[in-house]
Short mmCIF file of C-alpha atoms in Angstrom, two decimals:
data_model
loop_
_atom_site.label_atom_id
_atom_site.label_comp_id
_atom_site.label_asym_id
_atom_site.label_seq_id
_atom_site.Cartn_x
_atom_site.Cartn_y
_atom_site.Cartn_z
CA UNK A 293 32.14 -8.20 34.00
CA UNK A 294 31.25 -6.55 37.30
CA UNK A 295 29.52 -8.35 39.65
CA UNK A 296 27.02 -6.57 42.23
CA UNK A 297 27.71 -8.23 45.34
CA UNK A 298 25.66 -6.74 47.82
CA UNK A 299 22.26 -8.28 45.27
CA UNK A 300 24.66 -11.75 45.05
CA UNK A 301 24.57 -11.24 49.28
CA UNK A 302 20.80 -10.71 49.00
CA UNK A 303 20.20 -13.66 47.26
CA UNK A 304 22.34 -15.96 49.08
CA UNK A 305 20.89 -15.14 51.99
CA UNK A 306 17.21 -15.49 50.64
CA UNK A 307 18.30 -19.39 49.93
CA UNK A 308 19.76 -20.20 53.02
CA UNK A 309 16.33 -18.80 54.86
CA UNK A 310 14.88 -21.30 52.49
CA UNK A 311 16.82 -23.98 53.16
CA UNK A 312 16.65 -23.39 57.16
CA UNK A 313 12.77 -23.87 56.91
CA UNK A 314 11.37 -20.38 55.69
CA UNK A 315 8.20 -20.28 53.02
CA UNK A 316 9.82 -19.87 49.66
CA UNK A 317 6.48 -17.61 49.05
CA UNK A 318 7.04 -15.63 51.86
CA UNK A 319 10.83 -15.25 50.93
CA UNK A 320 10.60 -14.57 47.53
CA UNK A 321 7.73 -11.60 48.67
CA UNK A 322 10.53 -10.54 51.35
CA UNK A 323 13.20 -9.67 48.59
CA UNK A 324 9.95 -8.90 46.06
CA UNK A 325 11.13 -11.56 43.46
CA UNK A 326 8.50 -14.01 42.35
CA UNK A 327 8.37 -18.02 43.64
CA UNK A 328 9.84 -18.94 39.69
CA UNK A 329 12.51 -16.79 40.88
CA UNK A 330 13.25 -18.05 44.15
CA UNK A 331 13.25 -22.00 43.02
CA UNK A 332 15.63 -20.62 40.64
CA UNK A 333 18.26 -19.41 42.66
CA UNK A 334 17.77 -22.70 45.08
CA UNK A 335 18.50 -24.62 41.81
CA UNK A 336 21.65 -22.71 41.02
CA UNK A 337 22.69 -22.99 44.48
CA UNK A 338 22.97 -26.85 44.47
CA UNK A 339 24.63 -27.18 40.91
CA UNK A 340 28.29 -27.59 40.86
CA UNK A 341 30.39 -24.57 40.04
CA UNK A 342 27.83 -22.59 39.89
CA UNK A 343 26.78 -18.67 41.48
CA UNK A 344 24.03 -16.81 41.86
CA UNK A 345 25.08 -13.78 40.11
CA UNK A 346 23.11 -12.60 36.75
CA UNK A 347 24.20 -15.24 33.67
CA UNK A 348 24.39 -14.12 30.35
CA UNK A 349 21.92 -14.31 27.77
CA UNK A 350 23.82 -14.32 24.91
CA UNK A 351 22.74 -17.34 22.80
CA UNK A 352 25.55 -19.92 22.04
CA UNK A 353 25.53 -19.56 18.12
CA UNK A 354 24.35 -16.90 16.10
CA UNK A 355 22.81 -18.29 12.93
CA UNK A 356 22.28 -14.57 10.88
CA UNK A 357 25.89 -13.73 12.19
CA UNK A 358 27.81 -13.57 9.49
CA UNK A 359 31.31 -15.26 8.99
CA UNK A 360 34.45 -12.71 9.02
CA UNK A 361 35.06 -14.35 5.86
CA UNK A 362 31.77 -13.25 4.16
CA UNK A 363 31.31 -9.93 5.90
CA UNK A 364 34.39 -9.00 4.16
CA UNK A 365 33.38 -9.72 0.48
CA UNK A 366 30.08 -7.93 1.20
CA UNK A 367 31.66 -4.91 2.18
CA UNK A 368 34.01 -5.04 -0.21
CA UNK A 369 31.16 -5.90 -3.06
CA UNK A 370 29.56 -2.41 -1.61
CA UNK A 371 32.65 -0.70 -1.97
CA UNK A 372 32.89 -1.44 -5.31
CA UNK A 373 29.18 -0.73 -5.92
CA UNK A 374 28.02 1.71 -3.56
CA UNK A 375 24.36 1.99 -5.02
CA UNK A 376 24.05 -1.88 -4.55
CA UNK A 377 21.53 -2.66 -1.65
CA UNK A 378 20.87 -5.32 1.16
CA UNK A 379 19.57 -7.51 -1.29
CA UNK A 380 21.46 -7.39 -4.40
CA UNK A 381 24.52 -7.80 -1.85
CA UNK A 382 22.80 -10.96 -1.11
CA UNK A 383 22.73 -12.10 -4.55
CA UNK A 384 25.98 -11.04 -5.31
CA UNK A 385 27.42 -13.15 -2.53
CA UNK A 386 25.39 -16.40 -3.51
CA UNK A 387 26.71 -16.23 -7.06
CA UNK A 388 30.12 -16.09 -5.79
CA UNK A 389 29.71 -18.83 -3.47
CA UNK A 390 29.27 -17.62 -0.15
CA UNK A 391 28.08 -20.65 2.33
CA UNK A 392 25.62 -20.26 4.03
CA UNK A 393 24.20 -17.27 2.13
CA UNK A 394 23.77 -14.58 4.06
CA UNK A 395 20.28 -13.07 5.02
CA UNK A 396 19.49 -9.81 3.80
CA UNK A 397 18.94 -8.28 7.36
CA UNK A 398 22.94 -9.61 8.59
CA UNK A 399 24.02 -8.39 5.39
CA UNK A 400 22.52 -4.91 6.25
CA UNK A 401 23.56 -4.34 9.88
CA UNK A 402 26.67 -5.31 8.44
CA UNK A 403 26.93 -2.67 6.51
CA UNK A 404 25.72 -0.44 9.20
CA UNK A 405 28.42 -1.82 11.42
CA UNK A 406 31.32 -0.60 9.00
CA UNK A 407 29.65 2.80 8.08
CA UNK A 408 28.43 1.77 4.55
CA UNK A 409 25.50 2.63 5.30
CA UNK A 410 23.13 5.37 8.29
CA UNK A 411 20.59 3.39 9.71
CA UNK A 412 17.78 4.77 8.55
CA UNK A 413 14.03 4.71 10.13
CA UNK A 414 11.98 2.02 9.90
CA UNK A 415 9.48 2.48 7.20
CA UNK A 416 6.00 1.11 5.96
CA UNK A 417 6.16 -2.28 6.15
CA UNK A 418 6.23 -4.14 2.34
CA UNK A 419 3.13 -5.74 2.90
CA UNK A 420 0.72 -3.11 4.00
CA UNK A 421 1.22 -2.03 0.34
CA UNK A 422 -1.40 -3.69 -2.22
CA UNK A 423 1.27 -5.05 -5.45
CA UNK A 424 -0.11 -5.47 -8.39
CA UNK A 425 1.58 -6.71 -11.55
CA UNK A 426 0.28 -7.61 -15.09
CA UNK A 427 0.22 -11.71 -15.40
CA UNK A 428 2.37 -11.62 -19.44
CA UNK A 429 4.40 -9.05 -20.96
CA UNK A 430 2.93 -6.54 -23.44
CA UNK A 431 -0.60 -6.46 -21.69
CA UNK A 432 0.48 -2.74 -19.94
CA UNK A 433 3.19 -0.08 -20.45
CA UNK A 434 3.50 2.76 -17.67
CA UNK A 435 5.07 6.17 -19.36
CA UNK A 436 6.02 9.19 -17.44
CA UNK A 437 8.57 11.65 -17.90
CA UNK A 438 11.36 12.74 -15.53
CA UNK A 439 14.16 15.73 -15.69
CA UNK A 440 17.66 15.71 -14.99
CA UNK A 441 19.73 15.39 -18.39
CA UNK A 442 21.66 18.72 -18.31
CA UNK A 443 23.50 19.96 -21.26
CA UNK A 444 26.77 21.81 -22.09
CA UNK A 445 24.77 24.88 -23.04
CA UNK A 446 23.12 24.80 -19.79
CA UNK A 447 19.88 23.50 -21.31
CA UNK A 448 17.90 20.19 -18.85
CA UNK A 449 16.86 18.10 -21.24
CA UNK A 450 13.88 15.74 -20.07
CA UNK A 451 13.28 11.67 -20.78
CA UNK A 452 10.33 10.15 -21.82
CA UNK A 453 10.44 6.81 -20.12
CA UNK A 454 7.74 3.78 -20.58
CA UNK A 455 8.54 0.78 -19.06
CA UNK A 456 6.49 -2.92 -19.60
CA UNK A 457 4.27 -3.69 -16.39
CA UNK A 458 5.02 -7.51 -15.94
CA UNK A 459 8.52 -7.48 -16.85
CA UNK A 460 10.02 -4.01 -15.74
CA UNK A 461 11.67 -4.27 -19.65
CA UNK A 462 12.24 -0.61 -20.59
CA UNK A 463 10.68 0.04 -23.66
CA UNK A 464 11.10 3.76 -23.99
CA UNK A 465 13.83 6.16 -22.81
CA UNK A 466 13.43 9.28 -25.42
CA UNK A 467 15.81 12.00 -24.74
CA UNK A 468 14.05 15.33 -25.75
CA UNK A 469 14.98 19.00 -25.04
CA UNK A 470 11.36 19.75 -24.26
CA UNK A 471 8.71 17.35 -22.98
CA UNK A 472 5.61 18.65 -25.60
CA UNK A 473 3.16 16.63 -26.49
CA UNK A 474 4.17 15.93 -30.27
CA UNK A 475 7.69 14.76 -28.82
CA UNK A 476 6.57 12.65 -26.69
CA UNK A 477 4.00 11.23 -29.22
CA UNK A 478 6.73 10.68 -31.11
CA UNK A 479 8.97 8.47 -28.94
CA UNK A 480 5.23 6.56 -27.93
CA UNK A 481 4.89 5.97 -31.62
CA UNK A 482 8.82 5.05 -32.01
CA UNK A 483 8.23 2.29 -28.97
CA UNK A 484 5.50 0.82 -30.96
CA UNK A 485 7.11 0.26 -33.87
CA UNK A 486 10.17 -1.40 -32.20
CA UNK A 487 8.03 -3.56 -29.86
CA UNK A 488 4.23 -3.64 -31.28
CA UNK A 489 1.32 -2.58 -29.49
CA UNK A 490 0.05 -3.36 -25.78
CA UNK A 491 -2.86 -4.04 -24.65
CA UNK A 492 -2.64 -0.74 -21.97
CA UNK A 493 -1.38 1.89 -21.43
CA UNK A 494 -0.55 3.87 -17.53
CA UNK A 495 0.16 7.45 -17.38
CA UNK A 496 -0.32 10.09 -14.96
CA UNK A 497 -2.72 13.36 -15.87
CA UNK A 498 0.43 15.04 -17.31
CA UNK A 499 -1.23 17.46 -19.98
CA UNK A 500 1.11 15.26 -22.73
CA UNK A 501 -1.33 12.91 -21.67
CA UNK A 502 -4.99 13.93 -21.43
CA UNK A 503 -7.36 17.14 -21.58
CA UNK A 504 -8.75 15.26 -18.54
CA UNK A 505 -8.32 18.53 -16.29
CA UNK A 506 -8.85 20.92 -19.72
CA UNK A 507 -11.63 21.20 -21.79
CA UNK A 508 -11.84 16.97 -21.77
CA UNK A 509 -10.75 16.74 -25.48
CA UNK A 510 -9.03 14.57 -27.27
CA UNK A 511 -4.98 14.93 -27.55
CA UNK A 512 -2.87 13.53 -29.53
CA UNK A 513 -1.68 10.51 -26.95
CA UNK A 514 -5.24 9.85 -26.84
CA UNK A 515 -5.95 9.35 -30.92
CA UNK A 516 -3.09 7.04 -31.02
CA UNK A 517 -4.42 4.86 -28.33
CA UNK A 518 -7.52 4.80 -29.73
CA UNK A 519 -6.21 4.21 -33.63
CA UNK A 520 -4.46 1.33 -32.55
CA UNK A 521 -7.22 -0.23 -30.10
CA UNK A 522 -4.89 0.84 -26.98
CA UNK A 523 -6.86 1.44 -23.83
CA UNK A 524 -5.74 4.47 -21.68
CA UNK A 525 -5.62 4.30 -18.10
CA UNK A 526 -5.40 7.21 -15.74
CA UNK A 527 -4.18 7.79 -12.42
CA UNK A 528 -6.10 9.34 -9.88
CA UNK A 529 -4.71 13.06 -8.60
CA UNK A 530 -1.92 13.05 -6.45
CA UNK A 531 -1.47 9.43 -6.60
CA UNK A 532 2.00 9.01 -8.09
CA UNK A 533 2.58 5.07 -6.51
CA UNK A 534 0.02 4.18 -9.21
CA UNK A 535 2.56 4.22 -11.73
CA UNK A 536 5.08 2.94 -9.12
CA UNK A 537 6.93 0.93 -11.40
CA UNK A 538 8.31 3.31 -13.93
CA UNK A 539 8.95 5.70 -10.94
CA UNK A 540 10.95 3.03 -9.43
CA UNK A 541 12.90 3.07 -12.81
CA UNK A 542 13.70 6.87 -12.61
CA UNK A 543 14.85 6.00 -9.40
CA UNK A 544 17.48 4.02 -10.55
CA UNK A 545 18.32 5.79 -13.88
CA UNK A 546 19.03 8.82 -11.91
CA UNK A 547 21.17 6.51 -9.22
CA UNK A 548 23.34 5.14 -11.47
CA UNK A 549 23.52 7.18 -14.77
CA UNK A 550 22.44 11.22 -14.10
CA UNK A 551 23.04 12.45 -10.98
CA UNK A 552 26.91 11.80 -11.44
CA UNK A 553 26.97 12.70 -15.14
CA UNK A 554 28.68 15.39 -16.74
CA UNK A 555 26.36 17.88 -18.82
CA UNK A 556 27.04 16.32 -21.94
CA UNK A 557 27.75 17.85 -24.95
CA UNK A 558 24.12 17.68 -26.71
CA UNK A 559 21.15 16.04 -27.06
CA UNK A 560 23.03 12.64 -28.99
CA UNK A 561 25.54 12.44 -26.65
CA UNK A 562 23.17 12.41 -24.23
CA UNK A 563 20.56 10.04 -25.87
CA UNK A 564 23.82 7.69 -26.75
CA UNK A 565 24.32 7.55 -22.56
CA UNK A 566 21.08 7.37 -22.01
CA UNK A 567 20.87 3.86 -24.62
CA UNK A 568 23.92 2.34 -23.56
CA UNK A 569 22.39 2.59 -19.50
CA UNK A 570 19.04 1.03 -20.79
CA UNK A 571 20.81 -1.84 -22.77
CA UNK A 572 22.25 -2.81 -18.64
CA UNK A 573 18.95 -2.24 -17.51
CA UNK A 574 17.41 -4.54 -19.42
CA UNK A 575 20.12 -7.24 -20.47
CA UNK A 576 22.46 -7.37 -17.31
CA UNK A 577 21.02 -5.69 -14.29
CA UNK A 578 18.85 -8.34 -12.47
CA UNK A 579 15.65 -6.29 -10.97
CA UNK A 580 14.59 -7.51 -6.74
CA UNK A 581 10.91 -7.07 -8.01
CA UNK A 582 11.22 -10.22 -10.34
CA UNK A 583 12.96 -12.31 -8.12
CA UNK A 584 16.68 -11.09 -9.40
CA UNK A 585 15.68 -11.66 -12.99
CA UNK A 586 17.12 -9.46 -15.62
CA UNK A 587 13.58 -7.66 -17.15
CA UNK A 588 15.00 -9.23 -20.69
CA UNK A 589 14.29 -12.41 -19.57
CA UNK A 590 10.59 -11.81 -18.96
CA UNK A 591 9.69 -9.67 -21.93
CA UNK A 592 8.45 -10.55 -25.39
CA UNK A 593 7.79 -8.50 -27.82
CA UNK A 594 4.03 -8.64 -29.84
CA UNK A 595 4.48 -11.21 -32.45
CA UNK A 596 2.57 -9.11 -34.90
CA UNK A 597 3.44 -5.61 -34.43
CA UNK A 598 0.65 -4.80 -36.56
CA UNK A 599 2.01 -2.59 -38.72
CA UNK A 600 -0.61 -1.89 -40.81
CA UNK A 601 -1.93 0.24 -38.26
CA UNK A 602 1.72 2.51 -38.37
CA UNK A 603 2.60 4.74 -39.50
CA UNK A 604 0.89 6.45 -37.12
CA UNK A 605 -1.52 9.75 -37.88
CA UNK A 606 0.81 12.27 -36.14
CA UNK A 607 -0.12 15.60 -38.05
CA UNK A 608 3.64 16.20 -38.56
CA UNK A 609 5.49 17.21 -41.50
CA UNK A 610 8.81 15.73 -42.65
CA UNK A 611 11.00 18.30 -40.82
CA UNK A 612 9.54 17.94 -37.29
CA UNK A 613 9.94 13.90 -37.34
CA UNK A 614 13.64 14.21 -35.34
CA UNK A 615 12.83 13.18 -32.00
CA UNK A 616 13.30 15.84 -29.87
CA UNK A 617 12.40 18.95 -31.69
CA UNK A 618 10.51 21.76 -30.01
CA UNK A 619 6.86 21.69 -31.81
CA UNK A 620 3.94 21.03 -30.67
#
């Protein structure tokens, strides 16, 4: 490193003024450094081997540095996986026995340092935003519906999607070529017959939904939940992180299933995809929200699906049951 000597000169000559008799106030306000300062660079002075230029900073060790040996698995791990994040990289490593596990943060700038990643601008921090999570499993499903399945014949198909509150357990992911309000009645109704019946149910003002913005009639969703004693919740206008949880989950099914899929062929092939991604979801994919679990692990079905209470009133006749079809 360079070494200014004409500030070195400066301060050499400040000590030996010092050290002749001069004020170390008045000499340390002579080269406008404070008294701290001054009895600093008399210190130095008398020390062995040692100058008064500027020392380095730099801290001995670097605890969040991470080993060469680690660094490399976790960029190869993202190489591998290149929708895998900061902290599933972290995870990764731990499970195959990286010591000491690295911290999400090293593990990032990391990855900035070999271009796996732009370093993008900070954003809100996590905990100006209010989390809130069901305490059990089965006590609230969030439904939406989200585009993006596009077929040979040019058709998008759309996906109902409901996923369980407390465990992030996907409980619906309907293919249909149009999102009415029978079809998606239909997968609801499918969901509760597989899993039983929660306590709640979260969706947006989607007119599927709720006459909430109509006339303020009933609709179909709306009998069901109230035939089978299911309370439905709203979200407020505009206010999509309400149902932030099964947006997070389109997210990730458009990540790492449909925006690198082929159109498929038709509406099976694409509900066959579509079932063999959720199966991962749920089984194999561990979730950061739960603390890495898989959403498997924290769901349970209703004992009693109550089944008296299916099947439900639907107004359909036997022809328009296919999931899917364009009534309604």
């Amino acid at each position: 490193a360079l070494v200014d000597l004409s500030v070195v000169e400066q301060r050499y000559r400040a000590v030996l003024a010092v050290l002749a008799g001069a004020s170390v106030s008045e000499t340390a306000a002579q080269v406008g450094v404070s008294r701290q300062t001054m009895h600093s660079w008399l210190r130095r002075y008398r020390e062995p081997a040692a100058g008064l230029a500027d020392r380095s900073r730099r801290p001995k060790t670097s605890p969040s540095q991470l080993s060469p040996e680690v660094e490399a698995v976790v960029c190869e791990l993202r190489r591998e996986h290149p929708r895998w994040g900061p902290v599933r990289l972290v995870h990764e490593a731990k499970r195959l026995g990286a010591d000491p596990v690295p911290s999400r943060m090293a593990v990032y700038r990391a990855l900035v340092r070999h271009g796996l990643v732009s370093p993008r601008q900070r954003r809100k921090r996590r905990e100006d935003y209010l989390r809130w999570e069901r305490p059990a499993p089965m006590q609230l499903w969030q439904m939406d519906i989200v585009g993006g399945v596009f077929l040979a014949d040019g058709t998008e198909a759309k996906v109902v999607t409901g996923v369980d509150d407390h465990s992030r357990y996907c409980v619906i992911a309907q293919v249909v070529t149009r999102p009415t309000g029978r079809a998606v009645c239909l997968a609801f109704a499918a969901a509760l017959q597989a899993f039983g019946v929660p306590q709640e149910v979260l969706t947006d003002n989607g007119k599927q939904f709720t006459d909430r913005f109509g006339k303020g009639g009933e609709v179909l969703f709306d009998r069901i939940c109230r035939d089978n004693g299911i309370t439905h919740r709203l979200t407020q206008p505009r206010s999509p992180t309400t149902t932030g949880k099964v947006e997070r989950f389109h997210q990730t099914l458009r990540r790492e299933l449909l925006d690198d899929a082929v159109p498929f062929e038709d509406l099976a092939a694409a509900q066959a995809a579509v079932d063999a991604w959720v199966v991962e979801y749920n089984t194999r994919r561990p979730h950061q929200a739960i603390g890495m679990s898989y959403p498997a692990e924290r769901f349970t079905p209703t004992a009693d699906p109550r089944e008296e209470l299916l099947p439900l009133r639907l107004g359909l006749g036997a022809a328009e049951r296919a999931i899917g079809c364009d009534v309604g």
